[in-house]
XYZ file of N, CA and C in Angstrom:
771
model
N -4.192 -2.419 -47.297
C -3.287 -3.522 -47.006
C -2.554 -3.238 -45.688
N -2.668 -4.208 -44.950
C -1.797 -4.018 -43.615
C -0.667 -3.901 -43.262
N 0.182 -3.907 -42.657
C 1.678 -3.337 -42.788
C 2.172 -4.881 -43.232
N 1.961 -5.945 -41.956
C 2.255 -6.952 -42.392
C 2.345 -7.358 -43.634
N 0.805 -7.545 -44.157
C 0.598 -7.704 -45.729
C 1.770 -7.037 -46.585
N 1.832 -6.138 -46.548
C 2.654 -5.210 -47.177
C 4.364 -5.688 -46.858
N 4.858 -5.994 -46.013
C 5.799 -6.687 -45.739
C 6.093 -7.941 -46.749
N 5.161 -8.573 -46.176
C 5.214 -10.210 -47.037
C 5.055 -9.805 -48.435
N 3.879 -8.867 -48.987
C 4.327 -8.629 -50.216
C 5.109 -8.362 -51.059
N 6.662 -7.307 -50.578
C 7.428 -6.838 -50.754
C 8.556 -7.345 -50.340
N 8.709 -8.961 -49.679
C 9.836 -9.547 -49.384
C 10.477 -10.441 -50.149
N 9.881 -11.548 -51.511
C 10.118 -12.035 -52.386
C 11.454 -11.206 -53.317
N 11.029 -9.865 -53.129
C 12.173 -8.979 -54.205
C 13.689 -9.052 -54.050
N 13.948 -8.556 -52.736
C 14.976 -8.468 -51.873
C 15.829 -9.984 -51.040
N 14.685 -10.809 -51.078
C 15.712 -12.205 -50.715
C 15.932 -12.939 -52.186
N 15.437 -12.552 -53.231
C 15.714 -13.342 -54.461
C 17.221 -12.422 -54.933
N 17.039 -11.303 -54.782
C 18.037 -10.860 -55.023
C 19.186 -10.748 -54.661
N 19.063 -11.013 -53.281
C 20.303 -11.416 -52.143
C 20.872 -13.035 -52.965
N 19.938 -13.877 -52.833
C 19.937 -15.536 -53.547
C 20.730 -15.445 -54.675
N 20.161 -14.443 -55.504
C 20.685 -14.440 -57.136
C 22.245 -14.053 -56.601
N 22.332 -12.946 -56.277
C 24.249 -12.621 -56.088
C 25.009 -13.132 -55.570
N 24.193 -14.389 -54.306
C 24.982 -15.429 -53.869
C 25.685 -16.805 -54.637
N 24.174 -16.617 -55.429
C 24.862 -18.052 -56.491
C 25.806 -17.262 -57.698
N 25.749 -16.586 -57.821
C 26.119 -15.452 -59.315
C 28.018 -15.378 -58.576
N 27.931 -15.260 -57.353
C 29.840 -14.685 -57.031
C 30.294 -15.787 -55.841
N 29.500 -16.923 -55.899
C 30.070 -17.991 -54.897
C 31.238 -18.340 -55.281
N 31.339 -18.703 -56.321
C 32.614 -19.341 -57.293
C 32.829 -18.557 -58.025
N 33.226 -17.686 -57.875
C 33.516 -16.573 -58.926
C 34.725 -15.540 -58.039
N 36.167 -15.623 -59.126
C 36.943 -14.764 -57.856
C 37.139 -12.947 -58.602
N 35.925 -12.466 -58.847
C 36.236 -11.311 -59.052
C 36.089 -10.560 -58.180
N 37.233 -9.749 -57.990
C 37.760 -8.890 -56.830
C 36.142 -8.051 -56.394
N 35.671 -7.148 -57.343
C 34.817 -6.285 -57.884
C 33.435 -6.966 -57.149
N 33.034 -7.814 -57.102
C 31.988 -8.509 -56.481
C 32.119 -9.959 -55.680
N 32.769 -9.280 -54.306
C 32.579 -10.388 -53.377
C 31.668 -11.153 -52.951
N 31.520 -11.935 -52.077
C 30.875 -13.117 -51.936
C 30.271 -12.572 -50.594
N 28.658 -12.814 -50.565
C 28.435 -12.769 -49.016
C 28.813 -12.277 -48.160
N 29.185 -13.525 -47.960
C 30.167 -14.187 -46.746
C 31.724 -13.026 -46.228
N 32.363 -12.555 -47.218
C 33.147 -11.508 -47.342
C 32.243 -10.548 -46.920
N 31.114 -10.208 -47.172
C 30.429 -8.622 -46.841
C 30.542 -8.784 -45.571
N 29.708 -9.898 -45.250
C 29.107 -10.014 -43.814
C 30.420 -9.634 -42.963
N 31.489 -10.625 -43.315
C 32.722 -10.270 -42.409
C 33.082 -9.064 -42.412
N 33.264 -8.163 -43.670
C 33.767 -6.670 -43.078
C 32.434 -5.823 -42.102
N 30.830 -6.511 -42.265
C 30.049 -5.527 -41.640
C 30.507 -5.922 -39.950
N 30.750 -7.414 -39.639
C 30.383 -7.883 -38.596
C 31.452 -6.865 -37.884
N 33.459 -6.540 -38.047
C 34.284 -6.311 -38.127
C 34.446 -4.761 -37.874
N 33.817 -4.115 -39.137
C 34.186 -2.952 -38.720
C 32.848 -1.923 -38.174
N 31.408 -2.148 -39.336
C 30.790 -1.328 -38.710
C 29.905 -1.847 -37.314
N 30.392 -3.265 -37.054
C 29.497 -3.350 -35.674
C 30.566 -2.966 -34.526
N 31.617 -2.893 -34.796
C 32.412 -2.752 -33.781
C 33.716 -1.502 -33.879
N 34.350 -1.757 -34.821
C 35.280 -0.802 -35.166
C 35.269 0.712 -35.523
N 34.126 0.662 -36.550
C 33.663 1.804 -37.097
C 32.225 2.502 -36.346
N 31.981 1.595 -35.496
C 30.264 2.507 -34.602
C 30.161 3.717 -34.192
N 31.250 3.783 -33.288
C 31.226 4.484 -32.361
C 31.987 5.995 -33.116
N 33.303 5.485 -33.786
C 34.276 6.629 -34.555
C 33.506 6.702 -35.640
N 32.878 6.251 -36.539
C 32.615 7.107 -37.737
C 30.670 6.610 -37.885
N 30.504 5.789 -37.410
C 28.814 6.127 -37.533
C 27.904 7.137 -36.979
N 28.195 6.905 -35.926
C 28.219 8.092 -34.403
C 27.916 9.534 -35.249
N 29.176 9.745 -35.353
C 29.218 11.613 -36.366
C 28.549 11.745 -37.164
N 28.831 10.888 -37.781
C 27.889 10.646 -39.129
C 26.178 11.228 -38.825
N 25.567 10.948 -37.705
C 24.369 10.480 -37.472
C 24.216 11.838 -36.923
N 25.415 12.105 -35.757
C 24.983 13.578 -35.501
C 25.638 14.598 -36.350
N 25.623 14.905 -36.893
C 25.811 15.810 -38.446
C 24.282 15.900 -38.972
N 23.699 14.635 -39.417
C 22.780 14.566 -40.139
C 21.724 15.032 -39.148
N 21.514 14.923 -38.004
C 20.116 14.890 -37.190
C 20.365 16.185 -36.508
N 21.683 17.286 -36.452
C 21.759 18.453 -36.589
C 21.518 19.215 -37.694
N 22.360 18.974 -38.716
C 21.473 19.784 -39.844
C 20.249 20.201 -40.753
N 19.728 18.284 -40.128
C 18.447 18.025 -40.653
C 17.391 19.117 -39.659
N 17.509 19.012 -38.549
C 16.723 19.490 -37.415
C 16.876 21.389 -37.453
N 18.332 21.704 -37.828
C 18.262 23.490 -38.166
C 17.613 24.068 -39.368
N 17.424 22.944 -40.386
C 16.737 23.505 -41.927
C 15.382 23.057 -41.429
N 15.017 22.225 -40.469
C 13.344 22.145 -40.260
C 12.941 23.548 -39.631
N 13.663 23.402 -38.938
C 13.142 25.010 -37.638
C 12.985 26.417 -38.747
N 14.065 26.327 -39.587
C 14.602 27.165 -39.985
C 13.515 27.060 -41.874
N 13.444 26.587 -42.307
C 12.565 26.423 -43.620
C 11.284 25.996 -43.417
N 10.641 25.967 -42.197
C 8.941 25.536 -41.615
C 8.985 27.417 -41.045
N 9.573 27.970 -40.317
C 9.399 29.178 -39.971
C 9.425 30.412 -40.756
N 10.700 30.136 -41.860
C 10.952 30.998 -42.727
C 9.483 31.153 -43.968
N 9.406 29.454 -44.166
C 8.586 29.325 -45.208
C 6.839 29.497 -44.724
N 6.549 30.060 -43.489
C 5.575 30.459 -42.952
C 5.544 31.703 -43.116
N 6.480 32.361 -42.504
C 6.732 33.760 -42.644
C 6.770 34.489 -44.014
N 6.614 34.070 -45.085
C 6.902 33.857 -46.515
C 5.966 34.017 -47.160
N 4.947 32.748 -46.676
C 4.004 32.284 -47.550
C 2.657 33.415 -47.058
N 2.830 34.058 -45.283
C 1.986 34.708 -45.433
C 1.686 36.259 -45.467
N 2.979 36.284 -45.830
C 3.267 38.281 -45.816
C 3.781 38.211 -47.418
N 3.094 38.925 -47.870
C 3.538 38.969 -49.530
C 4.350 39.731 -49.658
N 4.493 40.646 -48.613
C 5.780 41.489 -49.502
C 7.114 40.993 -48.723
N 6.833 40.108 -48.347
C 7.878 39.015 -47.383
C 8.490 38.213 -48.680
N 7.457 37.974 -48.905
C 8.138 36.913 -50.636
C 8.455 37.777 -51.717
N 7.690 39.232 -52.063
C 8.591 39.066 -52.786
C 10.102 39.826 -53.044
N 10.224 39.992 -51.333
C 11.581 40.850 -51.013
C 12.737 39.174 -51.204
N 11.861 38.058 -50.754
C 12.667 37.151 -50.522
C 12.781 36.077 -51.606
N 11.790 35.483 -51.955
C 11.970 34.900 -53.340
C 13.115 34.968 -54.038
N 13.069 35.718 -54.864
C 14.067 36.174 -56.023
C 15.295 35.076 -55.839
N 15.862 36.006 -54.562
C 17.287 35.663 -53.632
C 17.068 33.844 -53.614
N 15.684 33.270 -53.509
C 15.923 32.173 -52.532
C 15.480 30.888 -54.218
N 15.038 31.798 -55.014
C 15.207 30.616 -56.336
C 16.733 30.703 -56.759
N 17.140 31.961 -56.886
C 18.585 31.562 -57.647
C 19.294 31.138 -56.427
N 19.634 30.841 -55.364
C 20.160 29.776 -54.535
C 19.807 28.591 -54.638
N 18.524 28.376 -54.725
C 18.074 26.977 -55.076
C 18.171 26.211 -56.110
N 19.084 27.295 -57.521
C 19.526 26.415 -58.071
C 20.800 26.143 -58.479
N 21.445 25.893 -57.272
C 22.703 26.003 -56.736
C 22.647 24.693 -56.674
N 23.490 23.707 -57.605
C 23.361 22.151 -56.716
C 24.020 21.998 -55.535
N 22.914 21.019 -54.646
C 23.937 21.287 -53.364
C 25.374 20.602 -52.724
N 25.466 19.704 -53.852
C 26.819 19.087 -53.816
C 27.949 20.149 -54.063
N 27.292 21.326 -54.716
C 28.463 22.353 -55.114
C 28.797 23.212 -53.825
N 27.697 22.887 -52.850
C 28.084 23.749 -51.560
C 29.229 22.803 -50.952
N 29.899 22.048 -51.513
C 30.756 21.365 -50.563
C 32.178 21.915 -50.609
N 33.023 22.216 -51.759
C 34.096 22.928 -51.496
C 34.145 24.337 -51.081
N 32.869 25.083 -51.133
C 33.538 26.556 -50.347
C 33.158 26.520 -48.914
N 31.831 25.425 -48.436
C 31.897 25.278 -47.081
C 32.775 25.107 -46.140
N 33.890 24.194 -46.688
C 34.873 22.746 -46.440
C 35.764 24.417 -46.314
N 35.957 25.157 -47.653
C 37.406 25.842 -47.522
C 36.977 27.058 -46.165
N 35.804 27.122 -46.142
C 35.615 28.189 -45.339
C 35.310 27.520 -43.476
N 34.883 26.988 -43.068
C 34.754 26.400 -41.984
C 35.708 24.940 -41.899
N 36.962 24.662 -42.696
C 37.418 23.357 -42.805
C 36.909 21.997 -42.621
N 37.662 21.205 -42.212
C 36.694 19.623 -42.970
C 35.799 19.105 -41.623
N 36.362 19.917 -40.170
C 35.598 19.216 -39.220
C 33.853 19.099 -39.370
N 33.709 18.908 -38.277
C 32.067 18.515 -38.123
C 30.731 20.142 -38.577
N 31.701 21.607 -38.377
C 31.076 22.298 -38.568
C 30.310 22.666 -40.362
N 31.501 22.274 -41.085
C 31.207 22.153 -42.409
C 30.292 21.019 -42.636
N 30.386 20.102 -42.182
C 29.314 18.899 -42.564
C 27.861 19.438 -41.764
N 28.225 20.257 -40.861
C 26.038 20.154 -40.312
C 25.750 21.393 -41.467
N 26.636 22.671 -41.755
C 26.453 23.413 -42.666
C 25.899 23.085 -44.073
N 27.140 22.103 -44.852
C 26.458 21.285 -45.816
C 25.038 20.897 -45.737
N 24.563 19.845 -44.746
C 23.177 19.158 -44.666
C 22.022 19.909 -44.214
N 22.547 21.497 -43.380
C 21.713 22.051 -43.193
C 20.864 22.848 -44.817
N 21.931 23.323 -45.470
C 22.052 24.483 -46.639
C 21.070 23.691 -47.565
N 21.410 22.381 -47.762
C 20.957 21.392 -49.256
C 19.496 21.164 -48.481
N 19.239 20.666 -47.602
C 17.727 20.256 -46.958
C 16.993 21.747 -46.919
N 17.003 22.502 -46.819
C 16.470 23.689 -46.479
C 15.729 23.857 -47.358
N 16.112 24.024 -48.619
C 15.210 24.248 -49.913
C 13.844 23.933 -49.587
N 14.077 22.461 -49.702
C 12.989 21.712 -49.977
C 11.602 22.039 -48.845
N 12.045 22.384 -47.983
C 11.484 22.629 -46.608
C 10.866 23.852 -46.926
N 11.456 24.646 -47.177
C 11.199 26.356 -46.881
C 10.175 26.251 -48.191
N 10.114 25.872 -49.849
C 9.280 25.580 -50.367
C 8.133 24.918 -50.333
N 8.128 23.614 -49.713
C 7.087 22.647 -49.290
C 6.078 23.696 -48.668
N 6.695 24.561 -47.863
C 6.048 24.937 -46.883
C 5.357 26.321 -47.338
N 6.105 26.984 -48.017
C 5.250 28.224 -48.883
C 4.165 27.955 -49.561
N 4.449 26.850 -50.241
C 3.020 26.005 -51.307
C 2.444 26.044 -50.429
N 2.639 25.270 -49.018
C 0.793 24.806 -48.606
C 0.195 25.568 -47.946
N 1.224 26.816 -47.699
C 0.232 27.865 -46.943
C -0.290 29.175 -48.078
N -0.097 28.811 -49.597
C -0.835 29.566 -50.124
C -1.936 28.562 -50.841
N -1.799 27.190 -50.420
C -3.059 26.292 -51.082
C -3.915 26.252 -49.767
N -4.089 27.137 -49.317
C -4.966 27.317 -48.543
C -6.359 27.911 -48.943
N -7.257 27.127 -48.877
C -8.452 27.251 -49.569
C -9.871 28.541 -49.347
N -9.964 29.510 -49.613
C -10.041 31.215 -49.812
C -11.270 30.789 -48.888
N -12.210 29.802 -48.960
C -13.044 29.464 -48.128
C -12.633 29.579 -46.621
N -11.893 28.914 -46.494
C -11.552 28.676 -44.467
C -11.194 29.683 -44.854
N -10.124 30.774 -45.516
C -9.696 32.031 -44.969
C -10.916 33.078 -44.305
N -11.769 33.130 -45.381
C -13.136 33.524 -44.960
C -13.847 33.846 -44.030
N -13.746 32.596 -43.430
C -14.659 31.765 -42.432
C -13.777 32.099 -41.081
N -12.201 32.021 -41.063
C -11.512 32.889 -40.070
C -11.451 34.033 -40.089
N -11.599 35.127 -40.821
C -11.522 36.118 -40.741
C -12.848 36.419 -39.901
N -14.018 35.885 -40.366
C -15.109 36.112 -39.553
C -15.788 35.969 -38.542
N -14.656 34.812 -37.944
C -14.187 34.422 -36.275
C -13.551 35.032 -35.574
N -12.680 36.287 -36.407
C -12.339 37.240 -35.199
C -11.286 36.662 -34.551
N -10.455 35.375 -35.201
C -9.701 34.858 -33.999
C -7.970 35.554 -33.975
N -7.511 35.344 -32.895
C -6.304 36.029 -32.910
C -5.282 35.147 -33.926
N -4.204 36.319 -33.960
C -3.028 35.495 -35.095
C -2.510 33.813 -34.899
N -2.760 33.853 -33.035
C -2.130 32.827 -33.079
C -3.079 31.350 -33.180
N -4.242 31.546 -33.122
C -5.502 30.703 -33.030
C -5.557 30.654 -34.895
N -5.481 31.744 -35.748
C -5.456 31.585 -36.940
C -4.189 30.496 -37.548
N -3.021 30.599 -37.086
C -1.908 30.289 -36.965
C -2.221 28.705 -36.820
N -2.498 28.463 -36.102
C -2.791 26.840 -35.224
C -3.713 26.129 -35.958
N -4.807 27.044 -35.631
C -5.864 25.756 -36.213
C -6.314 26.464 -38.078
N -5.603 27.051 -38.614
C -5.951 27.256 -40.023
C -4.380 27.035 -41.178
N -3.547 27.746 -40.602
C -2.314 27.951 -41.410
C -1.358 26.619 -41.386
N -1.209 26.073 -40.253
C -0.604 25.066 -39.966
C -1.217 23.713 -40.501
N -2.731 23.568 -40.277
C -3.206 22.208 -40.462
C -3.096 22.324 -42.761
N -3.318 23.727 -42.648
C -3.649 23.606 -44.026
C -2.207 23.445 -44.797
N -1.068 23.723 -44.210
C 0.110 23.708 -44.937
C 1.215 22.123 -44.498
N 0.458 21.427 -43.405
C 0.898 20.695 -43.156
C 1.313 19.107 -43.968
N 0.306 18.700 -44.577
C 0.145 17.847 -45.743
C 1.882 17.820 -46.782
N 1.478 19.509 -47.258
C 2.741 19.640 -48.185
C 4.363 20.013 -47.426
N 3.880 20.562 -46.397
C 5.141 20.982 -45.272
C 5.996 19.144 -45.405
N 5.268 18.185 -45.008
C 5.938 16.762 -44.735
C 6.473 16.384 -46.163
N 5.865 16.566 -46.850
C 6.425 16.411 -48.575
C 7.828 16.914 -48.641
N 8.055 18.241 -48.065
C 9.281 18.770 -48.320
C 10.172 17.806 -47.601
N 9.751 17.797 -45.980
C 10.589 17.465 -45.282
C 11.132 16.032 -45.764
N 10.127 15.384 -45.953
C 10.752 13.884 -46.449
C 11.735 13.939 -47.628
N 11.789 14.856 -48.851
C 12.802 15.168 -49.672
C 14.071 16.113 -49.008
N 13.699 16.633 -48.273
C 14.590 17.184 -47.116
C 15.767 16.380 -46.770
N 15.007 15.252 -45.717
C 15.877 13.959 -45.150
C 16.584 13.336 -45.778
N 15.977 13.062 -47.208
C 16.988 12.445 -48.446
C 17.985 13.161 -49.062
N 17.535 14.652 -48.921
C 18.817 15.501 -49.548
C 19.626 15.311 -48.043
N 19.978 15.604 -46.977
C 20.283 15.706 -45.978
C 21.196 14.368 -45.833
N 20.783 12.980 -45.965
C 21.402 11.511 -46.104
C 22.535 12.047 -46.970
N 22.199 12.200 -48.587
C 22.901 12.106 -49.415
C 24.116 13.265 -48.930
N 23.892 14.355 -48.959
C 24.902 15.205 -48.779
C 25.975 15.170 -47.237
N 25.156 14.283 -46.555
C 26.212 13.776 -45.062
C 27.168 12.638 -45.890
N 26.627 11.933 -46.506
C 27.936 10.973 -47.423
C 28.451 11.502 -47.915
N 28.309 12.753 -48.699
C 28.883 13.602 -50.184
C 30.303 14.121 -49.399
N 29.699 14.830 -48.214
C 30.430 15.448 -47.423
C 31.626 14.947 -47.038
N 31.586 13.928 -46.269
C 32.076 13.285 -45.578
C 33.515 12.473 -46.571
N 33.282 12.331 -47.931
C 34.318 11.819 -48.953
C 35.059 12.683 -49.493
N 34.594 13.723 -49.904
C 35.654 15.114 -50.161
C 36.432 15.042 -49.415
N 35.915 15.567 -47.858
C 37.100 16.216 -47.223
C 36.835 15.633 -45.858
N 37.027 15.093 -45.074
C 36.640 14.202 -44.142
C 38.188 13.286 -43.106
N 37.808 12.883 -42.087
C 38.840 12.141 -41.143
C 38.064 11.049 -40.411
N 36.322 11.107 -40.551
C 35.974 9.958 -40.091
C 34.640 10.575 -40.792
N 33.907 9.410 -40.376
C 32.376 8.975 -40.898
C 32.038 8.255 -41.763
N 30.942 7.473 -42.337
C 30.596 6.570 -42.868
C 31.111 6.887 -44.371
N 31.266 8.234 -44.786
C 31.426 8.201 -46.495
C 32.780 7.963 -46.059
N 33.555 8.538 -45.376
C 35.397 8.739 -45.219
C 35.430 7.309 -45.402
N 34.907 6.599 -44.329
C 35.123 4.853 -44.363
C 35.195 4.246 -45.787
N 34.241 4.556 -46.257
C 33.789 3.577 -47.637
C 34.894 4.155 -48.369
N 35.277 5.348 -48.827
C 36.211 5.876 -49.150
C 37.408 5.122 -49.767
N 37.725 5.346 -48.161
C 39.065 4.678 -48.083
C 39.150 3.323 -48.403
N 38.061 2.697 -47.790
C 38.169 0.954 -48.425
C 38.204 0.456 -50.036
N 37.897 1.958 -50.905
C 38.033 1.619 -52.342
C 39.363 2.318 -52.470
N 39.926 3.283 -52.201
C 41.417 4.056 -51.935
C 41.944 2.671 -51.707
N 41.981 1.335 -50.580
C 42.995 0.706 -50.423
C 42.116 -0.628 -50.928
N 41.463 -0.673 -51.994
C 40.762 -1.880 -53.035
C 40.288 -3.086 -51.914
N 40.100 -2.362 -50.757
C 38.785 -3.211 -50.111
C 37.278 -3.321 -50.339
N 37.561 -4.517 -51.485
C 35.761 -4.171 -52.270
C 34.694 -5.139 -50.859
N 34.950 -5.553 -50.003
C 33.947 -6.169 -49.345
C 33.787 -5.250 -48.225
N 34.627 -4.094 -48.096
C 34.181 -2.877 -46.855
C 33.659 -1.979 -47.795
N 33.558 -1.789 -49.385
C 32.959 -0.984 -49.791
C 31.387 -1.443 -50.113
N 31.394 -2.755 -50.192
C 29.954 -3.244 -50.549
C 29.149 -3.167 -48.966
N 30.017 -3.331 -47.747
C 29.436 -3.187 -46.281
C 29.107 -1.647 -46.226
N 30.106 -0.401 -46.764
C 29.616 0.744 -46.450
C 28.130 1.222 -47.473
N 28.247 0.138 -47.906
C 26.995 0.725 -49.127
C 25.933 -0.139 -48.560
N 26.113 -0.950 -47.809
C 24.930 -1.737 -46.952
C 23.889 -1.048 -45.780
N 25.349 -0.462 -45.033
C 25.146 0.325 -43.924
C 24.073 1.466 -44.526
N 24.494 2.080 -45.523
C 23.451 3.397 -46.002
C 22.799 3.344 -46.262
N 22.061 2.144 -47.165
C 20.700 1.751 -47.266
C 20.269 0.953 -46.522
N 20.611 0.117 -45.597
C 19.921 0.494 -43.991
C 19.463 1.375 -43.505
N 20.511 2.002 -43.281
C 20.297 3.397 -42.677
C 18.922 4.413 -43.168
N 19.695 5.116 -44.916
C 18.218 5.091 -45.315
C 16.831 4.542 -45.384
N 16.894 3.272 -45.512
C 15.646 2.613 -45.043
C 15.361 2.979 -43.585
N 15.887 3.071 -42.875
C 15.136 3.057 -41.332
C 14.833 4.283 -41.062
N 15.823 5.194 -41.630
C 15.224 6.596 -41.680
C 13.665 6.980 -42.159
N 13.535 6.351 -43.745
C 12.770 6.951 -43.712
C 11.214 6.004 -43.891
N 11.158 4.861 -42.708
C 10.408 3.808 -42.274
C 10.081 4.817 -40.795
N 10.605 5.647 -40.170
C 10.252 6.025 -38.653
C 9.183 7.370 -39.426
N 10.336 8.398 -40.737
C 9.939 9.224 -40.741
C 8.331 8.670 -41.821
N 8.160 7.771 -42.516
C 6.839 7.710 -42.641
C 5.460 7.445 -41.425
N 6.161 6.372 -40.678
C 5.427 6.167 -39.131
C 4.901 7.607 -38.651
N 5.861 8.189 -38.572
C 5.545 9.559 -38.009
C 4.509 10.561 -38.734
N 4.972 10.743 -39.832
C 3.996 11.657 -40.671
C 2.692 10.674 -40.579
N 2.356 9.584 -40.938
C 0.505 8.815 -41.308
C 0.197 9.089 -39.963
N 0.908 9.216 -38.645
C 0.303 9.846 -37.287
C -0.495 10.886 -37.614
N 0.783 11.935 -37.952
C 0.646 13.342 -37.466
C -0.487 13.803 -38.327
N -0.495 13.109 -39.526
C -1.339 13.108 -40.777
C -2.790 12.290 -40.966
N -3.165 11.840 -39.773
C -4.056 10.806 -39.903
C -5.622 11.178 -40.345
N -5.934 12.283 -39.744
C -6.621 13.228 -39.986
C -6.757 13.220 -41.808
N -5.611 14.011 -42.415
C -5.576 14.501 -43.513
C -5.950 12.915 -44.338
N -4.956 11.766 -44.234
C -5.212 10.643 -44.798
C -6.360 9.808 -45.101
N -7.088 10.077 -43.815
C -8.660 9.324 -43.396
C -9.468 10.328 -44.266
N -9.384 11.654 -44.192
C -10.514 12.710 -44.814
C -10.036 12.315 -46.559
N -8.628 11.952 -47.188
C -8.414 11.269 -48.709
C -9.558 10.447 -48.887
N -9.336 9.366 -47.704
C -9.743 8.400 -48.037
C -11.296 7.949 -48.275
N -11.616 8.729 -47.649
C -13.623 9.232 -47.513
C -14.009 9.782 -48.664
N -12.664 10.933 -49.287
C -13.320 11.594 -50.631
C -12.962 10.390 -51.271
N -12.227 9.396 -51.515
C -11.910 8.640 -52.768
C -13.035 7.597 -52.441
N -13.642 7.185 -51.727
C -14.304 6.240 -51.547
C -15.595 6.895 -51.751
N -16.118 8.150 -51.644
C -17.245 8.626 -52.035
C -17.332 8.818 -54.046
C-alpha cells in the first residue's frame, strides 16, 4: 500500500473523532472538556507564539541531546558488549539491575543532584533511552548468523572491514528497534522531567495550565505532544525503511517466496 493509500486509509479515524468531540462539547459548559474552538485559541496564543521559542525550543533541545548521547553511547557500548564476551559478562549483571530501575524514578535524584536546569533534563532522557539502545544492539550482534561469521573469518578481513560489512549490517535491523523505543522513552521522560521540577518547557507549561484550571491550554499542551510525537516518529520511520531498505526488500522476497 502506498503512503498515500495508507494516509486516506487511516484518515476517517481521526476526523470522526475530532467531529464526534465537537458535537459532544459544543453546547456543553463543562469546564473539563472544552470546545474546539477554545483549544485552537490557547494553541494559536501560546504555543505558536508565546510558548515557541521559551518553552518548546528547550524542550526539543533536551530531547535531541539526550536522545543523540544514549545513541552514540548504547550503539558503541552495545557493540563492544555483544562482541567481547568477557565484556558482557563483566558488564551485564551491573547493566540488568539498572535496567530495572524505572526511569521515571531517575527523576528526583538527578533533579537533587544536578538541579532542575537543562543539565538534569538531557541526563534524565539520556539514562531512560539508553537501555533500550545498548540492548537492541547486543541482540543483533549476537543474532548474527554462525554462517557469515565463517565465511569472514575465512576472508581474512581486518576488524574494521569485519566491523562494517558483517557486524553492523547484521545488528542493524534490531539496533533501529531499540532506537525507536529509545525515542519514545526519551519523548516521555523530557515531559516527565520537565513537570517535577522545571521553569520552562512543554511539560512545565501544561503543568501549570492545570495548577491555574486552564483546561483549554491543557488540552493544547496535550495536542502539541502528540504532534510532536507523531512527527517524530513519521521522520524517524522515513529514515530507518531508507537505511533499511536492503533488509526490508530481502523480507519481502522471503515472504513472497
Amino acid at each position: 500500500m502506498s503512503r498515500l493509500r495508507r494516509l486516506l486509509f487511516g484518515a476517517p479515524v481521526p476526523i470522526i473523532t475530532v467531529i464526534g468531540y465537537h458535537l459532544l462539547t459544543r453546547d456543553a459548559a463543562d469546564p473539563f472538556y472544552p470546545g474546539i474552538s477554545l483549544i485552537v485559541d490557547s494553541l494559536n496564543a501560546v504555543w505558536l507564539f508565546e510558548a515557541a521559542g521559551s518553552d518548546v525550543v528547550p524542550s526539543l533541545r533536551n530531547l535531541f541531546t539526550g536522545y543523540g548521547i544514549a545513541t552514540v553511547a548504547g550503539v558503541g557500548l552495545g557493540l563492544g558488549v555483544g562482541l567481547v564476551r568477557w565484556a558482557s559478562e563483566l558488564v551485564m549483571p551491573m547493566m540488568n539491575f539498572a535496567r530495572s530501575v524505572p526511569p521515571l524514578m531517575l527523576i528526583p535524584p538527578m533533579v537533587l543532584v544536578f538541579g532542575v536546569g537543562d543539565l538534569s533534563k538531557v541526563t534524565i532522557v539520556a539514562l531512560g533511552s539508553f537501555f533500550p539502545i545498548l540492548l537492541a544492539t547486543i541482540d543483533g550482534v549476537r543474532q548474527t548468523e554462525a554462517g557469515h561469521i565463517d565465511a569472514v573469518k575465512a576472508m581474512r578481513l581486518t576488524p574494521v572491514q569485519r566491523l562494517t560489512r558483517l557486524w553492523l549490517p547484521s545488528a542493524t535491523p534490531s539496533m533501529f528497534a531499540g532506537l525507536q523505543t529509545g525515542l519514545q522513552f526519551a519523548l516521555v521522560l523530557m515531559v516527565a522531567s520537565e513537570m517535577v521540577a522545571s521553569t520552562r518547557g512543554i511539560g512545565y507549561q501544561t503543568v501549570q495550565s492545570q495548577l491555574t484550571f486552564d483546561s483549554p491550554g491543557v488540552w493544547s499542551g496535550i495536542i502539541v505532544l502528540a504532534v510532536l510525537g507523531f512527527l517524530l516518529n513519521a521522520v524517524f520511520t522515513g529514515i530507518r525503511n531508507r537505511v533499511l531498505a536492503w533488509h526490508i526488500g530481502m523480507r519481502a522476497r522471503a515472504h513472497d517466496a
